[in-house]
Short mmCIF file of C-alpha atoms and ligand atoms in Angstrom, two decimals:
data_model
loop_
_atom_site.label_atom_id
_atom_site.label_comp_id
_atom_site.label_asym_id
_atom_site.label_seq_id
_atom_site.Cartn_x
_atom_site.Cartn_y
_atom_site.Cartn_z
CA UNK E 1 59.41 135.90 67.84
CA UNK E 2 57.62 138.83 69.07
CA UNK E 3 53.97 138.82 70.17
CA UNK E 4 51.89 142.03 70.52
CA UNK E 5 49.60 141.64 73.34
CA UNK E 6 47.21 144.39 74.76
CA UNK E 7 44.57 144.15 77.43
CA UNK E 8 42.17 145.97 75.24
CA UNK E 9 40.21 144.02 72.67
CA UNK E 10 41.50 145.86 69.86
CA UNK E 11 41.85 143.31 66.96
CA UNK E 12 41.42 145.58 64.03
CA UNK E 13 43.46 148.80 65.45
CA UNK E 14 47.19 149.17 64.59
CA UNK E 15 49.71 149.10 67.56
CA UNK E 16 50.06 152.19 69.48
CA UNK E 17 53.32 154.03 68.92
CA UNK E 18 54.01 154.13 72.56
CA UNK E 19 54.39 150.68 74.06
CA UNK E 20 56.08 148.52 77.00
CA UNK E 21 58.49 145.71 75.83
CA UNK E 22 58.88 142.54 78.31
CA UNK E 23 61.99 140.56 77.62
CA UNK E 24 61.03 137.00 78.29
CA UNK E 25 64.57 135.73 77.33
CA UNK E 26 66.09 138.21 80.05
CA UNK E 27 63.53 136.71 82.54
CA UNK E 28 64.80 133.18 81.87
CA UNK E 29 68.27 134.48 82.33
CA UNK E 30 67.29 136.25 85.63
CA UNK E 31 65.42 133.23 86.91
CA UNK E 32 68.63 130.87 86.16
CA UNK E 33 70.84 133.20 87.77
CA UNK E 34 68.60 133.35 91.00
CA UNK E 35 68.08 129.69 91.08
CA UNK E 36 71.86 129.35 90.93
CA UNK E 37 72.20 131.62 93.66
CA UNK E 38 69.78 130.00 95.94
CA UNK E 39 70.21 127.29 98.43
CA UNK E 40 69.09 124.04 96.65
CA UNK E 41 66.66 123.10 98.95
CA UNK E 42 65.03 126.56 99.37
CA UNK E 43 61.50 126.99 97.96
CA UNK E 44 60.13 129.96 96.57
CA UNK E 45 56.71 131.80 96.07
CA UNK E 46 56.49 133.91 93.16
CA UNK E 47 54.71 137.30 93.97
CA UNK E 48 52.73 138.22 90.98
CA UNK E 49 50.23 140.75 92.54
CA UNK E 50 49.28 143.92 90.56
CA UNK E 51 49.40 142.34 87.33
CA UNK E 52 53.06 141.21 88.28
CA UNK E 53 54.22 144.91 89.02
CA UNK E 54 52.52 145.97 85.64
CA UNK E 55 54.66 143.10 83.54
CA UNK E 56 51.59 140.66 83.11
CA UNK E 57 50.73 138.22 85.95
CA UNK E 58 49.86 135.27 83.61
CA UNK E 59 53.21 135.55 81.51
CA UNK E 60 55.21 136.02 84.74
CA UNK E 61 53.61 133.35 86.62
CA UNK E 62 54.18 130.61 83.90
CA UNK E 63 57.81 131.51 83.46
CA UNK E 64 58.24 131.39 87.30
CA UNK E 65 56.55 128.04 87.78
CA UNK E 66 58.51 126.75 84.81
CA UNK E 67 61.62 128.02 86.48
CA UNK E 68 60.49 125.89 89.70
CA UNK E 69 58.36 128.31 91.70
CA UNK E 70 56.45 126.20 94.07
CA UNK E 71 53.71 128.90 95.16
CA UNK E 72 52.28 132.11 93.49
CA UNK E 73 50.96 134.92 95.50
CA UNK E 74 48.61 137.86 94.74
CA UNK E 75 46.88 140.50 96.67
CA UNK E 76 43.40 140.05 95.53
CA UNK E 77 40.67 137.35 94.54
CA UNK E 78 40.32 138.85 91.06
CA UNK E 79 44.07 138.49 90.34
CA UNK E 80 44.12 134.66 91.77
CA UNK E 81 40.88 134.12 89.40
CA UNK E 82 42.74 135.59 86.39
CA UNK E 83 45.45 133.06 87.09
CA UNK E 84 43.03 130.09 87.40
CA UNK E 85 41.42 131.22 84.24
CA UNK E 86 44.41 130.81 82.28
CA UNK E 87 44.45 127.19 83.64
CA UNK E 88 47.17 127.91 86.05
CA UNK E 89 47.02 124.99 88.82
CA UNK E 90 49.85 125.88 91.19
CA UNK E 91 48.98 126.96 94.74
CA UNK E 92 48.07 130.32 95.12
CA UNK E 93 48.33 132.34 98.37
CA UNK E 94 46.02 135.47 98.57
CA UNK E 95 47.77 137.95 100.86
CA UNK E 96 45.68 139.83 103.44
CA UNK E 97 42.24 139.59 104.92
CA UNK E 98 39.22 138.16 103.02
CA UNK E 99 35.51 138.97 103.46
CA UNK E 100 33.09 136.12 103.91
CA UNK E 101 31.93 136.37 100.36
CA UNK E 102 35.55 136.32 99.21
CA UNK E 103 36.08 133.09 100.91
CA UNK E 104 33.46 131.18 98.90
CA UNK E 105 35.44 132.26 95.92
CA UNK E 106 38.67 131.16 97.48
CA UNK E 107 37.42 127.78 98.45
CA UNK E 108 36.13 127.02 94.89
CA UNK E 109 39.32 128.14 93.32
CA UNK E 110 41.44 126.36 96.00
CA UNK E 111 43.23 129.71 96.82
CA UNK E 112 45.50 129.41 100.25
CA UNK E 113 44.00 132.12 102.62
CA UNK E 114 45.31 133.40 105.87
CA UNK E 115 43.45 132.95 109.09
CA UNK E 116 44.56 135.55 111.32
CA UNK E 117 41.94 135.74 113.96
CA UNK E 118 39.35 133.54 115.51
CA UNK E 119 36.40 134.91 113.64
CA UNK E 120 37.89 134.01 110.24
CA UNK E 121 38.91 130.49 111.39
CA UNK E 122 35.14 130.02 112.37
CA UNK E 123 33.98 131.37 109.12
CA UNK E 124 36.32 129.35 106.92
CA UNK E 125 35.86 126.21 108.85
CA UNK E 126 32.20 126.27 108.76
CA UNK E 127 32.37 126.85 104.81
CA UNK E 128 34.96 124.18 104.50
CA UNK E 129 32.62 121.78 106.26
CA UNK E 130 29.79 122.70 104.07
CA UNK E 131 31.70 121.60 101.17
CA UNK E 132 33.07 118.64 102.96
CA UNK E 133 36.98 120.06 102.48
CA UNK E 134 39.57 120.22 104.41
CA UNK E 135 41.56 123.55 103.47
CA UNK E 136 45.05 124.41 103.67
CA UNK E 137 45.47 127.91 105.48
CA UNK E 138 48.42 130.26 106.49
CA UNK E 139 48.61 132.43 109.46
CA UNK E 140 50.64 135.74 109.30
CA UNK E 141 52.35 136.87 112.50
CA UNK E 142 52.68 140.62 112.66
CA UNK E 143 56.09 141.04 114.16
CA UNK E 144 56.16 144.93 113.65
CA UNK E 145 54.86 145.83 110.48
CA UNK E 146 51.39 146.88 111.90
CA UNK E 147 49.47 145.57 108.97
CA UNK E 148 47.87 142.28 108.37
CA UNK E 149 48.32 139.17 110.91
CA UNK E 150 48.04 138.40 114.42
CA UNK E 151 50.27 140.34 116.96
CA UNK E 152 53.22 138.36 117.88
CA UNK E 153 52.38 138.51 121.33
CA UNK E 154 48.87 136.95 120.70
CA UNK E 155 50.15 134.49 117.86
CA UNK E 156 50.86 131.34 120.06
CA UNK E 157 47.28 131.37 121.61
CA UNK E 158 45.70 131.94 118.11
CA UNK E 159 47.67 129.17 116.39
CA UNK E 160 47.26 126.66 119.20
CA UNK E 161 43.16 127.58 118.94
CA UNK E 162 43.50 126.49 115.18
CA UNK E 163 43.72 122.87 116.27
CA UNK E 164 40.10 123.01 117.26
CA UNK E 165 38.70 123.53 113.77
CA UNK E 166 38.55 120.22 112.08
CA UNK E 167 38.32 121.37 108.37
CA UNK E 168 41.31 123.60 108.64
CA UNK E 169 44.79 122.39 108.31
CA UNK E 170 47.62 124.69 109.04
CA UNK E 171 50.17 124.61 106.42
CA UNK E 172 52.32 127.56 106.54
CA UNK E 173 53.21 130.43 108.94
CA UNK E 174 54.84 133.74 107.93
CA UNK E 175 55.66 137.15 108.84
CA UNK E 176 56.77 140.45 106.76
CA UNK E 177 59.59 142.70 107.18
CA UNK E 178 59.08 146.37 107.49
CA UNK E 179 62.62 147.10 106.34
CA UNK E 180 64.64 144.34 104.90
CA UNK E 181 66.34 146.11 101.98
CA UNK E 182 68.12 148.93 103.81
CA UNK E 183 71.73 148.63 105.39
CA UNK E 184 70.45 148.86 109.00
CA UNK E 185 69.02 145.44 109.74
CA UNK E 186 68.24 146.10 113.46
CA UNK E 187 64.65 146.17 113.29
CA UNK E 188 64.32 143.07 110.58
CA UNK E 189 66.47 141.27 113.22
CA UNK E 190 64.14 142.19 115.94
CA UNK E 191 61.17 141.21 113.92
CA UNK E 192 62.91 137.79 113.34
CA UNK E 193 63.50 137.30 117.08
CA UNK E 194 59.84 138.01 117.89
CA UNK E 195 59.05 135.16 114.97
CA UNK E 196 61.60 132.79 116.52
CA UNK E 197 60.12 133.12 119.82
CA UNK E 198 56.51 132.28 118.52
CA UNK E 199 58.04 129.16 116.77
CA UNK E 200 59.73 128.12 119.85
CA UNK E 201 56.64 128.42 121.84
CA UNK E 202 54.58 126.54 119.29
CA UNK E 203 57.25 123.70 119.10
CA UNK E 204 57.21 123.60 123.06
CA UNK E 205 53.39 122.94 122.72
CA UNK E 206 54.11 120.15 120.01
CA UNK E 207 52.87 122.35 117.12
CA UNK E 208 55.31 122.28 114.09
CA UNK E 209 54.05 124.19 111.13
CA UNK E 210 55.62 122.91 107.79
CA UNK E 211 56.10 125.90 105.72
CA UNK E 212 57.77 128.94 107.31
CA UNK E 213 58.27 132.17 105.19
CA UNK E 214 59.48 135.69 106.00
CA UNK E 215 61.54 137.03 103.18
CA UNK E 216 60.67 139.14 100.42
CA UNK E 217 63.29 140.07 97.72
CA UNK E 218 65.06 142.18 100.08
CA UNK E 219 65.17 139.54 102.70
CA UNK E 220 66.23 136.83 100.31
CA UNK E 221 69.14 139.04 99.38
CA UNK E 222 70.23 140.35 102.51
CA UNK E 223 68.74 138.20 105.35
CA UNK E 224 69.94 134.32 104.48
CA UNK E 225 69.61 133.41 108.21
CA UNK E 226 65.71 134.19 107.66
CA UNK E 227 65.20 132.22 104.66
CA UNK E 228 63.33 129.20 106.65
CA UNK E 229 61.55 126.76 104.01
CA UNK E 230 60.38 129.46 101.63
CA UNK E 231 60.92 132.73 100.20
CA UNK E 232 58.50 135.43 98.59
CA UNK E 233 59.94 137.28 95.49
CA UNK E 234 58.03 139.81 93.39
CA UNK E 235 60.51 142.43 92.16
CA UNK E 236 63.79 140.49 91.94
CA UNK E 237 63.08 137.99 89.17
CA UNK E 238 61.85 141.19 87.05
CA UNK E 239 65.48 142.21 87.19
CA UNK E 240 64.90 145.15 89.74
CA UNK E 241 66.60 145.47 93.07
CA UNK E 242 64.34 146.44 96.16
CA UNK E 243 66.66 149.21 97.02
CA UNK E 244 69.96 150.48 95.78
CA UNK E 245 71.90 149.34 98.91
CA UNK E 246 71.05 145.57 98.76
CA UNK E 247 73.25 142.80 97.72
CA UNK E 248 73.74 142.63 93.86
CA UNK E 249 73.68 139.27 92.09
CA UNK E 250 75.86 139.48 88.68
CA UNK E 251 74.03 139.22 85.54
CA UNK E 252 70.45 140.33 86.65
CA UNK E 253 68.89 142.92 84.35
CA UNK E 254 65.58 144.45 84.09
CA UNK E 255 63.17 142.85 81.64
CA UNK E 256 60.90 145.92 81.13
CA UNK E 257 61.40 148.68 78.61
CA UNK E 258 59.09 151.59 77.67
CA UNK E 259 59.24 153.00 74.40
CA UNK E 260 57.42 155.50 72.05
CA UNK E 261 57.92 156.92 68.68
CA UNK E 262 58.14 160.67 68.03
CA UNK E 263 54.99 161.93 66.68
CA UNK E 264 55.74 165.62 65.97
CA UNK E 265 58.94 167.58 65.35
CA UNK E 266 58.49 171.28 66.12
CA UNK E 267 60.82 174.14 65.50
CA UNK E 268 60.25 176.90 67.94
CA UNK E 269 61.84 180.35 68.21
CA UNK E 270 63.36 182.22 71.18
CA UNK E 271 60.58 183.52 73.47
CA UNK E 272 58.22 180.57 72.60
CA UNK E 273 56.58 178.56 75.33
CA UNK E 274 56.23 174.67 75.65
CA UNK E 275 53.37 172.88 77.36
CA UNK E 276 50.65 173.64 79.79
CA UNK E 277 51.25 176.61 82.34
CA UNK E 278 54.11 177.84 80.18
CA UNK E 279 56.77 176.33 82.34
CA UNK E 280 59.30 176.51 79.54
CA UNK E 281 60.30 179.41 77.67
CA UNK E 282 63.07 178.91 74.93
CA UNK E 283 66.06 180.96 74.98
CA UNK E 284 67.02 180.25 71.57
CA UNK E 285 65.57 178.48 68.42
CA UNK E 286 65.03 174.89 69.56
CA UNK E 287 63.98 171.76 68.08
CA UNK E 288 61.12 169.81 70.05
CA UNK E 289 60.21 166.19 69.70
CA UNK E 290 56.46 165.49 70.63
CA UNK E 291 56.11 161.88 72.53
CA UNK E 292 52.59 160.43 72.40
CA UNK E 293 52.63 159.31 76.10
CA UNK E 294 52.20 161.43 79.21
CA UNK E 295 51.26 160.99 82.89
CA UNK E 296 48.07 159.15 81.94
CA UNK E 297 50.42 156.17 80.98
CA UNK E 298 51.95 156.24 84.29
CA UNK E 299 55.02 158.53 83.49
CA UNK E 300 55.59 160.66 86.67
CA UNK E 301 54.18 164.24 86.36
CA UNK E 302 56.91 166.39 85.95
CA UNK E 303 58.12 169.96 84.82
CA UNK E 304 61.53 170.68 83.09
CA UNK E 305 62.61 167.40 84.60
CA UNK E 306 63.58 163.92 83.22
CA UNK E 307 64.95 162.72 79.99
CA UNK E 308 64.59 160.18 77.41
CA UNK E 309 67.01 158.42 75.06
CA UNK E 310 67.06 159.18 71.23
CA UNK E 311 69.87 157.89 69.08
CA UNK E 312 71.53 156.66 72.33
CA UNK E 313 71.54 160.37 73.71
CA UNK E 314 69.70 162.18 76.64
CA UNK E 315 67.09 164.39 75.46
CA UNK E 316 65.58 166.78 78.36
CA UNK E 317 61.89 166.95 78.73
CA UNK E 318 60.75 170.48 78.37
CA UNK E 319 57.77 172.01 79.94
CA UNK E 320 55.21 170.18 81.92
CA UNK E 321 54.15 166.67 80.53
CA UNK E 322 50.50 166.28 79.72
CA UNK E 323 48.18 163.15 80.02
CA UNK E 324 48.82 161.95 76.68
CA UNK E 325 52.02 163.83 75.49
CA UNK E 326 55.25 165.09 76.51
CA UNK E 327 57.82 167.31 74.85
CA UNK E 328 61.64 166.78 74.58
CA UNK E 329 64.31 169.09 73.25
CA UNK E 330 66.41 167.23 70.49
CA UNK E 331 68.14 170.39 69.33
CA UNK E 332 71.53 168.71 70.22
CA UNK E 333 71.04 165.42 68.53
CA UNK E 334 71.42 165.53 64.65
CA UNK E 335 69.03 163.95 62.04
CA UNK E 336 66.18 163.21 64.54
CA UNK E 337 63.24 162.00 62.30
CA UNK E 338 59.49 161.75 62.88
CA UNK E 339 58.34 158.31 64.03
CA UNK E 340 61.83 157.34 65.30
CA UNK E 341 62.05 155.16 68.26
CA UNK E 342 62.70 156.55 71.68
CA UNK E 343 63.38 155.08 75.03
CA UNK E 344 61.45 156.16 77.86
CA UNK E 345 62.65 153.46 80.27
CA UNK E 346 65.31 151.15 79.35
CA UNK E 347 68.63 151.06 77.42
CA UNK E 348 69.75 152.43 74.14
CA UNK E 349 73.24 152.13 72.65
CA UNK E 350 74.99 151.73 76.00
CA UNK E 351 72.93 154.71 77.70
CA UNK E 352 70.42 153.69 80.46
CA UNK E 353 66.99 155.21 82.21
CA UNK E 354 66.44 153.09 85.00
CA UNK E 355 63.39 152.45 87.03
CA UNK E 356 65.08 154.18 89.97
CA UNK E 357 65.53 157.24 87.68
CA UNK E 358 62.00 157.33 87.18
CA UNK E 359 61.08 156.94 90.73
CA UNK E 360 63.50 159.88 91.83
CA UNK E 361 61.54 161.77 89.10
CA UNK E 362 58.44 161.05 90.65
CA UNK E 363 59.53 161.43 94.28
CA UNK E 364 58.63 157.72 94.73
CA UNK E 365 59.78 154.15 94.66
CA UNK E 366 60.37 151.63 91.83
CA UNK E 367 57.35 149.56 92.80
CA UNK E 368 55.14 152.47 92.58
CA UNK E 369 56.32 153.60 88.96
CA UNK E 370 56.19 150.05 87.79
CA UNK E 371 52.39 149.45 88.88
CA UNK E 372 51.30 152.75 87.74
CA UNK E 373 52.29 151.95 84.16
CA UNK E 374 49.07 152.29 82.53
CA UNK E 375 47.04 149.34 81.06
CA UNK E 376 46.62 151.67 78.01
CA UNK E 377 50.27 151.08 77.09
CA UNK E 378 50.17 147.66 75.29
CA UNK E 379 52.58 144.94 76.37
CA UNK E 380 54.67 143.43 73.71
CA UNK E 381 56.68 140.16 74.89
CA UNK E 382 59.86 139.41 73.15
CA UNK E 383 60.38 135.68 72.67
CA UNK E 384 57.76 133.21 72.76
CA UNK E 385 55.07 133.20 75.59
CA UNK E 386 54.63 129.86 77.28
CA UNK E 387 51.24 128.04 76.81
C1 PLP Z 1 54.52 142.25 97.70
C2 PLP Z 1 54.94 141.18 98.80
C3 PLP Z 1 56.27 140.15 98.71
C4 PLP Z 1 56.96 140.57 97.43
O1 PLP Z 1 57.96 141.58 97.87
P1 PLP Z 1 59.05 142.07 96.65
O2 PLP Z 1 59.91 142.99 97.43
O3 PLP Z 1 58.62 142.38 95.53
O4 PLP Z 1 60.09 140.65 96.70
C5 PLP Z 1 56.34 139.52 99.60
N1 PLP Z 1 55.50 139.36 100.68
C6 PLP Z 1 54.38 140.04 101.04
C7 PLP Z 1 53.54 140.00 102.22
C8 PLP Z 1 54.17 141.01 100.06
O5 PLP Z 1 52.91 141.91 100.19
#
């Protein structure tokens, strides 16, 4: 069964002829494959920030929890609130730092926050006391990314000081790698050494933090000596590898496809131009298909670069793509019809356009392309959604 789902309230409007398909059956296969690959006692946190990288946070959270994830993670309070509003009760980690106002919401919704400095410990402890609660917190140790967290050289003092706050319960300690999915693991191992040093010092002081976690998808795949009790995975269950060089797991496949229907077929003559800025000039009569999606939908802004799949064949983009449309040359593909289905990202008759192809086109990474696919592209879920 296929369910049409859009984030815009459009009960009466017909589906747009440009859309995203999310294959939940393939997601379930990916989750089974990853579970089988994982050491049996390893827990995992399903990272569903930024609308699960554009795939739909609630749908992905439900599936990953059903497959055994023990935590969810998001990057903003709004993202966590959306999950709670969908009646998801699992522990939710909120990455990064929180303002005092945000802390109130985090308490009310039982989000697990990070306490990476003394001032935050004071604020959260005071709030927790006001509500007569004990709150579980995690500490992020910055071992070299220089982003969130307490610097490793100050971490032992900071964590030791947390014991003085009666309403805070230190449940977890983590770090995040700057480079886990490249071939060179030198810096990842140096970060890990710094993390171990902190843990060792803490343990010498009698402090044992129950949940230690350092790995993202790249770390899960390539740094098995860094798994600890839990790993945090966002991209891998979606069937996309964090890099081109990390370990592969047989059978994983992307669950997202982007498709559109041909809106117009144009016959142009030699010397005619295509698109803004006249970036393409036909050298012979050409047949051009106009697709009703553009850079406003998150497709990289391109000029005479990139391809789509029609009848299982590659059709090159000609001219520059616009906000709402792009033109492809279908001269060499016989019998192309108006309103026929085109694959922008995904597979057709054995041919593939991957997220890495689109990333290369945009001079960026797969994460960036996925999260930029616009909310105005309706998401259609193949297979039944979990309630
Ligand atoms: C986004 C994020 C992850 C997940 O990374 P993937 O590469 O998608 O698995 C894990 N940990 C932190 C702190 C993150 O910000």
